[in-house]
Short mmCIF file of C-alpha atoms in Angstrom, two decimals:
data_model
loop_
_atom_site.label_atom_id
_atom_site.label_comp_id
_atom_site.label_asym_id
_atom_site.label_seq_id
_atom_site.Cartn_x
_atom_site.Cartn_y
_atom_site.Cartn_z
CA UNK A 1 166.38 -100.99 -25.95
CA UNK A 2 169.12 -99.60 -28.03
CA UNK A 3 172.14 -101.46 -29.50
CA UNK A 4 174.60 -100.58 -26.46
CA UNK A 5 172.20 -101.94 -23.58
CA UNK A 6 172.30 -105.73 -25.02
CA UNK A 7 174.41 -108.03 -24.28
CA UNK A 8 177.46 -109.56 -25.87
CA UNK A 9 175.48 -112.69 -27.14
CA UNK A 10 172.99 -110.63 -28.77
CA UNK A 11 175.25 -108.28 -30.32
CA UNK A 12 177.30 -110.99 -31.63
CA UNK A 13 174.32 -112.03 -33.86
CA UNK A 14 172.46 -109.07 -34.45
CA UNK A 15 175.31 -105.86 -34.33
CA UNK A 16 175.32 -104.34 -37.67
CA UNK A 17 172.79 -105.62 -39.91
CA UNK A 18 169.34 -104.11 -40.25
CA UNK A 19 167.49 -106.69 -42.69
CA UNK A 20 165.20 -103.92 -44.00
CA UNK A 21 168.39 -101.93 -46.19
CA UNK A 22 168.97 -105.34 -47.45
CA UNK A 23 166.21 -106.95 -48.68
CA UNK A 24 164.88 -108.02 -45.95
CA UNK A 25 167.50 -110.98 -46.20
CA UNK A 26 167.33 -112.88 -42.43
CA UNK A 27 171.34 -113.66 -43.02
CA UNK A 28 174.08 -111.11 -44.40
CA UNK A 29 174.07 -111.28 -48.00
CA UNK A 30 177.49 -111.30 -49.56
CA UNK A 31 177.94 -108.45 -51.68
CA UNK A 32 180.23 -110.04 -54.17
CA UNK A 33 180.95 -107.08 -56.60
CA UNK A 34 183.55 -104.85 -57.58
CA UNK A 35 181.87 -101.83 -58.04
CA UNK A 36 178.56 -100.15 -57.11
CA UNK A 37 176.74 -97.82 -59.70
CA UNK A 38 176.68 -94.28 -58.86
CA UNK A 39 173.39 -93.60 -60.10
CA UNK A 40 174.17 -90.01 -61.66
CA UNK A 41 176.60 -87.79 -61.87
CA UNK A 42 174.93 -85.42 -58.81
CA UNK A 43 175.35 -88.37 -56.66
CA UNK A 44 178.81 -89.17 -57.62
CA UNK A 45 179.56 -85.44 -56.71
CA UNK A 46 177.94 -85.83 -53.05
CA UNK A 47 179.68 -89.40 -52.87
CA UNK A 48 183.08 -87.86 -53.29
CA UNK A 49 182.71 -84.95 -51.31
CA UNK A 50 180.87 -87.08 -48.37
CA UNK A 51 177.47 -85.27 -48.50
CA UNK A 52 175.91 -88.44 -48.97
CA UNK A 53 176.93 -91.94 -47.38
CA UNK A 54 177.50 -94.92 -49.87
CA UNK A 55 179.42 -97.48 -51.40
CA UNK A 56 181.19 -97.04 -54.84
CA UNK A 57 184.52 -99.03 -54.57
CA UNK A 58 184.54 -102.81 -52.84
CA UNK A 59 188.28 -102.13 -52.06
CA UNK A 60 187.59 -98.88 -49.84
CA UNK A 61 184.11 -100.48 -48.28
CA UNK A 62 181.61 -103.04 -49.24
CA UNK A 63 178.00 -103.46 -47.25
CA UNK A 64 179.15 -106.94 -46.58
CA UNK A 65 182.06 -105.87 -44.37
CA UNK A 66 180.46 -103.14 -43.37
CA UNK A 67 178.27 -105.35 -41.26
CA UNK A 68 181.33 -107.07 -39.73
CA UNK A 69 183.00 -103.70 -38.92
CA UNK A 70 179.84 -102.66 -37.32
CA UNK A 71 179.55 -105.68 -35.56
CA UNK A 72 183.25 -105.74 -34.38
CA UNK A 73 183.46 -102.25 -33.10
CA UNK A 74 179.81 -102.80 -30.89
CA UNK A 75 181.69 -106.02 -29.40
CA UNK A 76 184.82 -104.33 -28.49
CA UNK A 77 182.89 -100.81 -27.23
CA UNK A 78 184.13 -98.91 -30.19
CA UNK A 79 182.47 -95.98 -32.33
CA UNK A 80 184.06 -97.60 -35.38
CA UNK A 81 186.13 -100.46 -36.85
CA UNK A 82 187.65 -100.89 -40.42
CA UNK A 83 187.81 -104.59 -41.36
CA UNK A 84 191.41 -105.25 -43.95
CA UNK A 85 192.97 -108.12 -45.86
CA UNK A 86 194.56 -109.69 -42.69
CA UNK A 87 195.44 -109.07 -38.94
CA UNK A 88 199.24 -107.77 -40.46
CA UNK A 89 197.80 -105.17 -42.70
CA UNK A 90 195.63 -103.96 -39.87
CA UNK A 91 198.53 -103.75 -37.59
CA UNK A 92 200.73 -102.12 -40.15
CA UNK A 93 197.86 -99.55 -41.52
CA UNK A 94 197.41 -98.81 -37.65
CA UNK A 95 201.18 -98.05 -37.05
CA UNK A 96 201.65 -96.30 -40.25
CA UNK A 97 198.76 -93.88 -39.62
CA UNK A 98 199.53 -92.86 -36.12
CA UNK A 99 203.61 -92.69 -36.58
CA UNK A 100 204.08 -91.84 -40.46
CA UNK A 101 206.87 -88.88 -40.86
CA UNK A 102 209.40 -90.60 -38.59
CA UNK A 103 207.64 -91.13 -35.18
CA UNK A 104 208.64 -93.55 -32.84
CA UNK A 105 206.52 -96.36 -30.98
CA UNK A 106 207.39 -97.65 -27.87
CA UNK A 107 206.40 -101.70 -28.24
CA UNK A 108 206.96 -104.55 -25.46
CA UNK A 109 209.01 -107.18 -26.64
CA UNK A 110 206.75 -110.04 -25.63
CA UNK A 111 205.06 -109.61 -29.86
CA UNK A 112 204.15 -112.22 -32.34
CA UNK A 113 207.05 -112.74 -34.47
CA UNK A 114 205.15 -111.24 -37.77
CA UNK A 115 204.89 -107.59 -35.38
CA UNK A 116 208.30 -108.22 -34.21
CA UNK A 117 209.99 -108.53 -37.46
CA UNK A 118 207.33 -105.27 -38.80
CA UNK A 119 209.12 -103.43 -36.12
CA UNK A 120 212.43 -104.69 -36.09
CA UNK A 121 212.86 -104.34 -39.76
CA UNK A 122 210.45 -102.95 -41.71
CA UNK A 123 209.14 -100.28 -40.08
CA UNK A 124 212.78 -98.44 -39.67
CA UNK A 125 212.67 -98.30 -43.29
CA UNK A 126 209.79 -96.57 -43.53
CA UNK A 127 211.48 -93.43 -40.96
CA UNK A 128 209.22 -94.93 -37.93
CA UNK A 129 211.54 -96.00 -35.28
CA UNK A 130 210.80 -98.18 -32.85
CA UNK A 131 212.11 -98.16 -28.71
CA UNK A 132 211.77 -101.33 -27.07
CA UNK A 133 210.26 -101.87 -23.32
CA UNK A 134 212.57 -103.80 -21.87
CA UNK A 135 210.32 -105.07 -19.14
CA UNK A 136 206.29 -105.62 -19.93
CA UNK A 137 206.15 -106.47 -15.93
CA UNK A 138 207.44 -103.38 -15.07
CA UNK A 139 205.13 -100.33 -15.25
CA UNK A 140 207.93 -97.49 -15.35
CA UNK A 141 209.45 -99.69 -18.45
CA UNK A 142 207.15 -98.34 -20.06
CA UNK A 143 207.55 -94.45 -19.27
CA UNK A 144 210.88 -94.55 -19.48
CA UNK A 145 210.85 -96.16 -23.55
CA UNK A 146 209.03 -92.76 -24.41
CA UNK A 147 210.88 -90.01 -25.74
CA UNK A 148 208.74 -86.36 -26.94
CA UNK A 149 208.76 -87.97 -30.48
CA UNK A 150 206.83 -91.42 -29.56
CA UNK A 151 203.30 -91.01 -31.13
CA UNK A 152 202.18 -94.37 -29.26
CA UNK A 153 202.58 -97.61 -27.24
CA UNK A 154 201.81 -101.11 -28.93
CA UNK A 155 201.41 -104.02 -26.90
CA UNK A 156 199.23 -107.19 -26.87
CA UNK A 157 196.57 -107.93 -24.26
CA UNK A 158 197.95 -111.76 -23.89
CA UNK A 159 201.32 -111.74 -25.47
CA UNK A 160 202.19 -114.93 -28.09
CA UNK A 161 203.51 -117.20 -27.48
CA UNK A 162 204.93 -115.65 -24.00
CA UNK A 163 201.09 -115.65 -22.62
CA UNK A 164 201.99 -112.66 -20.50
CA UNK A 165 199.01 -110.35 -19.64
CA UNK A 166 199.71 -106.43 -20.35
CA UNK A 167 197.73 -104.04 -17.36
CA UNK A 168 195.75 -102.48 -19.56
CA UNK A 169 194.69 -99.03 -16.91
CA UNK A 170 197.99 -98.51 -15.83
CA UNK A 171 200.16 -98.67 -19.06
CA UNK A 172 197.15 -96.67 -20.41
CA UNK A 173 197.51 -93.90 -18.31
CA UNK A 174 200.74 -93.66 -18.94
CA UNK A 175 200.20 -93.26 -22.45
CA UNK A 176 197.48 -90.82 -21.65
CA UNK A 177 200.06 -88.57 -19.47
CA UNK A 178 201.96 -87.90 -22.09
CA UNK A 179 199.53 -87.47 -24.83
CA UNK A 180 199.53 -90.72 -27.07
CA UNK A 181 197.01 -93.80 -27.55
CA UNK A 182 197.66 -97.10 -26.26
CA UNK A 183 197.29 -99.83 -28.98
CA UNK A 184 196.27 -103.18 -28.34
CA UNK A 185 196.31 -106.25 -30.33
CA UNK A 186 193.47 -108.14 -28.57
CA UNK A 187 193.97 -111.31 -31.05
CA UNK A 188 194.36 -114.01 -28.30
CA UNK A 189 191.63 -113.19 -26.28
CA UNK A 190 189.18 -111.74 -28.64
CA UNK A 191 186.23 -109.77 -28.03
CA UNK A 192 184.53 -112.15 -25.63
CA UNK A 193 187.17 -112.50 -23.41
CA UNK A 194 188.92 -109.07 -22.86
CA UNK A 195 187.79 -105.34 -24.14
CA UNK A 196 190.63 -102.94 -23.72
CA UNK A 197 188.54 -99.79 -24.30
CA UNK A 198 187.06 -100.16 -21.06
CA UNK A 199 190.29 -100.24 -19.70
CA UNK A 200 191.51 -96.79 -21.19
CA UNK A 201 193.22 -98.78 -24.95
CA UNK A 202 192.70 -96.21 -28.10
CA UNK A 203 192.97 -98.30 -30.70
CA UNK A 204 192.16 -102.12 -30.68
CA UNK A 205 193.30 -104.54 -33.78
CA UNK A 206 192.90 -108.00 -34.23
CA UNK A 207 193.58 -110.68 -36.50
CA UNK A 208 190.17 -112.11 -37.19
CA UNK A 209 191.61 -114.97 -38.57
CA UNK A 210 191.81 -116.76 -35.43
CA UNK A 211 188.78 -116.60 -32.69
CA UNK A 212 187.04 -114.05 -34.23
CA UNK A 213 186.66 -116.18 -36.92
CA UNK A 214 187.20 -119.60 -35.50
CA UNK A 215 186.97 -121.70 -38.02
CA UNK A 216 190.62 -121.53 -40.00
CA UNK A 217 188.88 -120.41 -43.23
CA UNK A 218 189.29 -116.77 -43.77
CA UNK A 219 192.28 -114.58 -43.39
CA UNK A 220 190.89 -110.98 -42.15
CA UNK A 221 192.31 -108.14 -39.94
CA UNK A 222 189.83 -105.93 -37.82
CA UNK A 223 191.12 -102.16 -36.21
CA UNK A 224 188.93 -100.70 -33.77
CA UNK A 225 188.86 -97.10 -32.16
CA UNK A 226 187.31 -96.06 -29.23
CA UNK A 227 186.62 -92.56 -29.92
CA UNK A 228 187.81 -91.05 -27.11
CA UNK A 229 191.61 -89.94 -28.08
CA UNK A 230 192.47 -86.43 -28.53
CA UNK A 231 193.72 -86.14 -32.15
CA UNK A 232 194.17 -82.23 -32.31
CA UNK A 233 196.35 -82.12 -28.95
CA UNK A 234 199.02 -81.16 -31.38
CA UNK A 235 201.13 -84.06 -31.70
CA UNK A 236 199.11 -85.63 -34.58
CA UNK A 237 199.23 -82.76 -37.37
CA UNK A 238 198.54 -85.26 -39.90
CA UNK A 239 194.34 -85.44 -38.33
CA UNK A 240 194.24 -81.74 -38.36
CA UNK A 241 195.51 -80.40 -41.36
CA UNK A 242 193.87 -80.29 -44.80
CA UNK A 243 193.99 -83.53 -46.39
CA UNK A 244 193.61 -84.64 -49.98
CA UNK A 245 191.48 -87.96 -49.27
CA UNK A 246 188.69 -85.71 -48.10
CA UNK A 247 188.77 -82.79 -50.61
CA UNK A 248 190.74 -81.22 -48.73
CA UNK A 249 189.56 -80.80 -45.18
CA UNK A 250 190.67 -81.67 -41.58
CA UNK A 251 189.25 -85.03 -40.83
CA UNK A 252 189.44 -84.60 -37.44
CA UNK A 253 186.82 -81.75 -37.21
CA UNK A 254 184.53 -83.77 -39.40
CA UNK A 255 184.57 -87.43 -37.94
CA UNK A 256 185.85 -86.45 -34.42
CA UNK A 257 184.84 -89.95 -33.23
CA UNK A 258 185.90 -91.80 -35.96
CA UNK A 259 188.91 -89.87 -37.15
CA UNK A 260 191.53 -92.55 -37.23
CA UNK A 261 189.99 -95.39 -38.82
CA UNK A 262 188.32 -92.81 -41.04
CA UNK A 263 191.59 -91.87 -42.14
CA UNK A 264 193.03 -95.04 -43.11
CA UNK A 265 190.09 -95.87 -44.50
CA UNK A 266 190.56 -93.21 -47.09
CA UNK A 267 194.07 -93.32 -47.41
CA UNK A 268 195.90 -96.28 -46.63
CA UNK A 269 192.90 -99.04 -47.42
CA UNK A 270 192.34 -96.80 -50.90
CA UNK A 271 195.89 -96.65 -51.64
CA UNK A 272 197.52 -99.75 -50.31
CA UNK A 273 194.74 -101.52 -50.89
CA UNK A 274 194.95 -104.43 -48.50
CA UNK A 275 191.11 -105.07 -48.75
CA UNK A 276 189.58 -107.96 -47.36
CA UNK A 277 186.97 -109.87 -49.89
CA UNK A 278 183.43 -109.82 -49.12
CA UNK A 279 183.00 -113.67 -49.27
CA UNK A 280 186.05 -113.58 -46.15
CA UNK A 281 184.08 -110.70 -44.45
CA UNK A 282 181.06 -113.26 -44.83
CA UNK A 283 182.98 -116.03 -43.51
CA UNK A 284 184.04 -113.77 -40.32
CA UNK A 285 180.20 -112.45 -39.71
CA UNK A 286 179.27 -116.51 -39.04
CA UNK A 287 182.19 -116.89 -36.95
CA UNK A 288 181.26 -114.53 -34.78
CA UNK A 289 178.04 -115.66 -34.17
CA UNK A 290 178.89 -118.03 -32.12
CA UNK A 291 182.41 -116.53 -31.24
CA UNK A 292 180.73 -116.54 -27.10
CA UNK A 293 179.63 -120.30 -26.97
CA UNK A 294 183.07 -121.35 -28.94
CA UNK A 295 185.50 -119.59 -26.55
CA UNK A 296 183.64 -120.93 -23.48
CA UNK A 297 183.41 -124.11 -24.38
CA UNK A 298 187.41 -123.88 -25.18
CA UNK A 299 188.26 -122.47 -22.14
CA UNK A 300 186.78 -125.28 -20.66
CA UNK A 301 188.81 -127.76 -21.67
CA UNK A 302 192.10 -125.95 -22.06
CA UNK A 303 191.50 -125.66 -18.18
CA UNK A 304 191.23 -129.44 -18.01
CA UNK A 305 194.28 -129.65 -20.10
CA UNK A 306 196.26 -127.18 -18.73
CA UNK A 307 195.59 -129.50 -15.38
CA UNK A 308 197.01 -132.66 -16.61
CA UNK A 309 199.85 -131.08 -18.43
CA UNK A 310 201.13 -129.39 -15.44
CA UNK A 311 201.28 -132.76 -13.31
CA UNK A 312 203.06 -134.72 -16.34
CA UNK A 313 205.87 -136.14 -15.64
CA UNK A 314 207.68 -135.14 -19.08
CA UNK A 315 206.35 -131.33 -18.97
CA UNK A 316 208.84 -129.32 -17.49
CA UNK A 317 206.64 -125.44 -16.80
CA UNK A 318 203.04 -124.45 -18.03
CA UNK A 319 202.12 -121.36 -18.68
CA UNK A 320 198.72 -120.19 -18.25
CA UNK A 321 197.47 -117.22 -16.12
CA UNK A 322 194.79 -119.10 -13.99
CA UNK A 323 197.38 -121.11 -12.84
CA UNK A 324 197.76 -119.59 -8.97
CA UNK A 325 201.79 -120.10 -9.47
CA UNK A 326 201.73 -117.82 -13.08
CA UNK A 327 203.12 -114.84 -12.47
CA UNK A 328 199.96 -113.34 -14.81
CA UNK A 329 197.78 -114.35 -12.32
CA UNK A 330 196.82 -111.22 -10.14
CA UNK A 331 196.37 -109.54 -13.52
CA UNK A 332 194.08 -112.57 -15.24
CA UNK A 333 191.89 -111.81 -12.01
CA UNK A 334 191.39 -108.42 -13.05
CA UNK A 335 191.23 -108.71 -16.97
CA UNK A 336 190.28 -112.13 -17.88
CA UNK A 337 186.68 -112.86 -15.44
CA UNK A 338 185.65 -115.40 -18.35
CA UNK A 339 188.98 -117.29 -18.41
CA UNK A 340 192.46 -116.93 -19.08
CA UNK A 341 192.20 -118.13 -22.97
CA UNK A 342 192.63 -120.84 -25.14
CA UNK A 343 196.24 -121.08 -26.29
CA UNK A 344 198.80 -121.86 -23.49
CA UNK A 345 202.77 -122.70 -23.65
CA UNK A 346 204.18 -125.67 -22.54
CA UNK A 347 208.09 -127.39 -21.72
CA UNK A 348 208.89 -130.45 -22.94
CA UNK A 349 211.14 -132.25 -21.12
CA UNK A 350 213.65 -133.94 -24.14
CA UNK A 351 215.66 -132.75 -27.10
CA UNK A 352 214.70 -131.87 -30.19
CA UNK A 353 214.11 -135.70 -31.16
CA UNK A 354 211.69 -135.78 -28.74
CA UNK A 355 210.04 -133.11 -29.36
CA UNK A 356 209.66 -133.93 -33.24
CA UNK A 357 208.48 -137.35 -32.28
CA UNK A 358 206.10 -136.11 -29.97
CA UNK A 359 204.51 -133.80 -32.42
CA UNK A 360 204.05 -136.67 -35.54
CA UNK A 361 202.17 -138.89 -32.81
CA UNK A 362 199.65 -136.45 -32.23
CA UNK A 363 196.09 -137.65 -33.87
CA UNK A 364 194.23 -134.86 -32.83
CA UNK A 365 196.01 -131.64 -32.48
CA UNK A 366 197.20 -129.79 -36.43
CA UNK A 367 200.69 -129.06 -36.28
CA UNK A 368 199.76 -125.93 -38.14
CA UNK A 369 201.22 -121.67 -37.20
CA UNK A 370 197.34 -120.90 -37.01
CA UNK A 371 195.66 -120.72 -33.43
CA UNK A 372 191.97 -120.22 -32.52
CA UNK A 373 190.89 -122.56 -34.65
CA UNK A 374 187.54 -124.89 -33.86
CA UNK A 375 190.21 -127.83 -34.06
CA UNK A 376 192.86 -128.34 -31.80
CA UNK A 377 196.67 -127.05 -33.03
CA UNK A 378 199.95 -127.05 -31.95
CA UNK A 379 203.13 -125.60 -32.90
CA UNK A 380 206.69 -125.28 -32.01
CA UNK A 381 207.74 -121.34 -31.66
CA UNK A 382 211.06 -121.77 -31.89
CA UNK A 383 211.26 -123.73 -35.32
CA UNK A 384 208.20 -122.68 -36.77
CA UNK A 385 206.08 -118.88 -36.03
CA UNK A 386 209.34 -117.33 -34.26
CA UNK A 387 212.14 -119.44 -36.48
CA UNK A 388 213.10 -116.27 -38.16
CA UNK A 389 213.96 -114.29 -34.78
CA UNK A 390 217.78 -114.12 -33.22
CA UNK A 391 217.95 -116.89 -30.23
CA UNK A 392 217.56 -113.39 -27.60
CA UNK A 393 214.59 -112.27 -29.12
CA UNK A 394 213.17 -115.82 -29.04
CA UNK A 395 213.93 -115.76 -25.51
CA UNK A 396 212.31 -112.19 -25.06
CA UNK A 397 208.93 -113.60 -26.91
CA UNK A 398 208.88 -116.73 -24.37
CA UNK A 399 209.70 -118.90 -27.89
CA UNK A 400 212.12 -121.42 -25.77
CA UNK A 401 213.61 -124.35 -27.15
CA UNK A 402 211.59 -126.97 -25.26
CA UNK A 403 207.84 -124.56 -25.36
CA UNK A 404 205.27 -125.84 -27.00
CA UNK A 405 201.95 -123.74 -28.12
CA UNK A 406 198.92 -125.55 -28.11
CA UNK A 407 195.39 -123.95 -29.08
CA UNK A 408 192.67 -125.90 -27.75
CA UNK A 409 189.61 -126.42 -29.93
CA UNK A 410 186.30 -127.55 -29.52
CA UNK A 411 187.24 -131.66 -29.46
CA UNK A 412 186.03 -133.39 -25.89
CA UNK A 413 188.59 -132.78 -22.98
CA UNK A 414 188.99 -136.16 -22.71
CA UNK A 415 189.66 -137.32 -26.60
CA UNK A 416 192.59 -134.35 -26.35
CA UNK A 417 194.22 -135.39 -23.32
CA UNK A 418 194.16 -139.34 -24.27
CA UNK A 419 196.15 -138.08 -27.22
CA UNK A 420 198.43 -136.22 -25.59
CA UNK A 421 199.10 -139.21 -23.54
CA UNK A 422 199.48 -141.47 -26.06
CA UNK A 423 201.99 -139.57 -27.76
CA UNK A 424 204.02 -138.82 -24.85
CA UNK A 425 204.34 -142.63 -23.97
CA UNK A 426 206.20 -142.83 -27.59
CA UNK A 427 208.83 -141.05 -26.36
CA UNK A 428 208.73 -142.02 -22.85
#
């Protein structure tokens, strides 16, 4: 059998990593250097001019990530994936390589407050605008936002903390009509859960911090292509024409599958240098090795939770896509077969007393920004992750007043819900 015939479970463990180049070590050593030696000078010559396939530089790759880019891109359906510092770089490095020279991306307005802000303010300094889709529900929002200079859409496969569900196909052929990659950040329902290649995405990124890595102990960002995006239809010079960071040829004709991560690889990673450490990329690789059983298991009881929240007296509206009253639901059907997730939004009935006193009662859930953690977490949006954001864009996000974000971990369904219960009666 060949890699692509297994199945996620195995690839999960075994994507990547062939023992024999490295020692024969059964688990992924952590190459913890710097610097590799280039031998001679011959070899540094066919290094540099990419006759020969190698490592010289941790910052611009490293055989430790290499595994974990390897592994991500076989678990999404990619031909290749670039592993950076965190899931902000990736998401930056992604936009800057597909827009740089004042292009515009069309993004829904349903985003994490970290890509929110990136667009809203950052980004227009750089000369990439952005044009906002009104309406992530509504298909044509989406062709009307483009204009002949947007170089892509951006959306994310479960929006935080709104937990709306994009439709992957049809916003994708959109994007494919008029000659630009869709972009996905898959972050919330990771690998196991949702792949949007198969569903016509471009370019995939995570932040690895969260499931991919599960356990709240590495920061890492992971961008994935899927090799199937037309780079030299013309409205991407910048894959086509001679370019410095490969002595001076058109990466496109030489890594037609891998052209875009390829590029940032050897631009923006080289000379930005957001890297991610090998001991983090280590830290990732174990993650993932159970990434399958973890998200299952949460699902689980974020079901069970997501039951007992939603007949509480003191919770107001749940949202959660298997619910059969969320208006994600047709589209968690078709996208989400394994389950609709682990992190959820929920109203609290009370003011902001309440609320406070709720929170410092919990036992068991981290009032930390993370989510996909193996613990359970919870958060405020609206004081905490989107605090920064104007009261309308709060809104726009699904970052209400009263909504709560909780990520479910891998505690018993019943230890979590006796907490919750506990706490609510303190302010009952």
């Amino acid at each position: 059998m060949s890699e692509n015939d297994y199945g996620f479970e195995t690839l999960q463990v075994r994507a990547g990593y062939k023992p024999e180049n490295h020692n024969y070590s059964s688990s992924v050593p952590i190459y913890q250097t710097t610097a590799f030696n280039f031998g001679d000078t011959k070899r540094l010559g066919r290094l540099y001019s990419l006759q020969e396939e190698g490592f010289y530089y941790t910052r611009i790759a490293n055989p430790t990530t290499e595994v974990l880019e390897k592994r991500i891109a076989a678990l999404e359906g990619g031909t290749a994936a670039i592993a950076v510092a965190s899931g902000m770089a990736a998401i930056t490095y992604t936009l800057i390589n597909v827009a740089e020279c004042g292009g515009e991306i069309a993004a829904v307005k349903t985003l994490y407050s970290g890509s929110f802000n990136l667009f809203n303010h950052i980004l227009p300094r750089f000369g990439i605008k952005v044009r906002w889709i009104e309406d992530s529900y509504d298909i044509e929002s989406f062709r009307k936002a483009i204009t002949p200079n947007t170089k892509a859409i951006f959306a994310e496969s479960i929006g935080n903390p709104s937990i709306s569900i994009l439709d992957i196909e049809a916003v994708a052929k959109i994007a494919h009509e008029n000659d630009i990659p869709l972009i996905v950040d898959n972050t919330l329902a990771s690998p196991y859960l949702l792949n949007p290649i198969k569903y016509g995405a471009d370019i995939v990124v995570h932040s690895a911090t969260k499931a991919i890595g599960g356990h709240g102990a590495a920061v890492a960002g992971v961008i994935v292509e899927s090799g199937k995006f037309n780079w030299g239809n013309g409205k991407f010079p910048q894959f086509t024409e001679l370019d410095y960071s490969v002595q001076n040829r058109n990466i496109y004709e030489i890594f037609p599958l891998t052209a875009f991560t390829t590029r940032i690889r050897f631009r923006y990673l080289s000379d930005f240098g957001a890297a991610i450490s090998p001991f983090n990329s280590y830290l990732i690789i174990q993650g993932i090795e159970t990434l399958a059983v973890r998200v299952k298991q949460e699902v689980e009881t974020t079901e069970e939770i997501v039951k007992y929240l939603s007949k509480h007296p003191k919770v107001s509206w749940v949202r959660y896509p298997s619910l059969q009253n969320d208006r994600n639901n047709k589209l968690a059907k078709k996208y989400l077969s394994k389950g609709s997730g682990t992190i959820f939004t929920f109203g609290f009935k009370g003011d902001q007393t309440a609320i406070n006193n709720f929170i410092n009662n919990l036992k068991l859930f981290s009032f930390v920004a993370n989510i996909g953690d193996s613990k359970s977490l919870i958060v405020q949006p609206a004081v905490a992750t989107h605090g920064t954001l104007s009261v309308e864009d709060r809104n726009n996000a699904g970052a209400f007043p009263e909504a709560l974000r909780l990520s479910i971990g891998l505690e018993k369904a019943e230890d979590l819900i006796a907490d919750l219960s506990q706490a609510f009666d303190k302010v009952m």
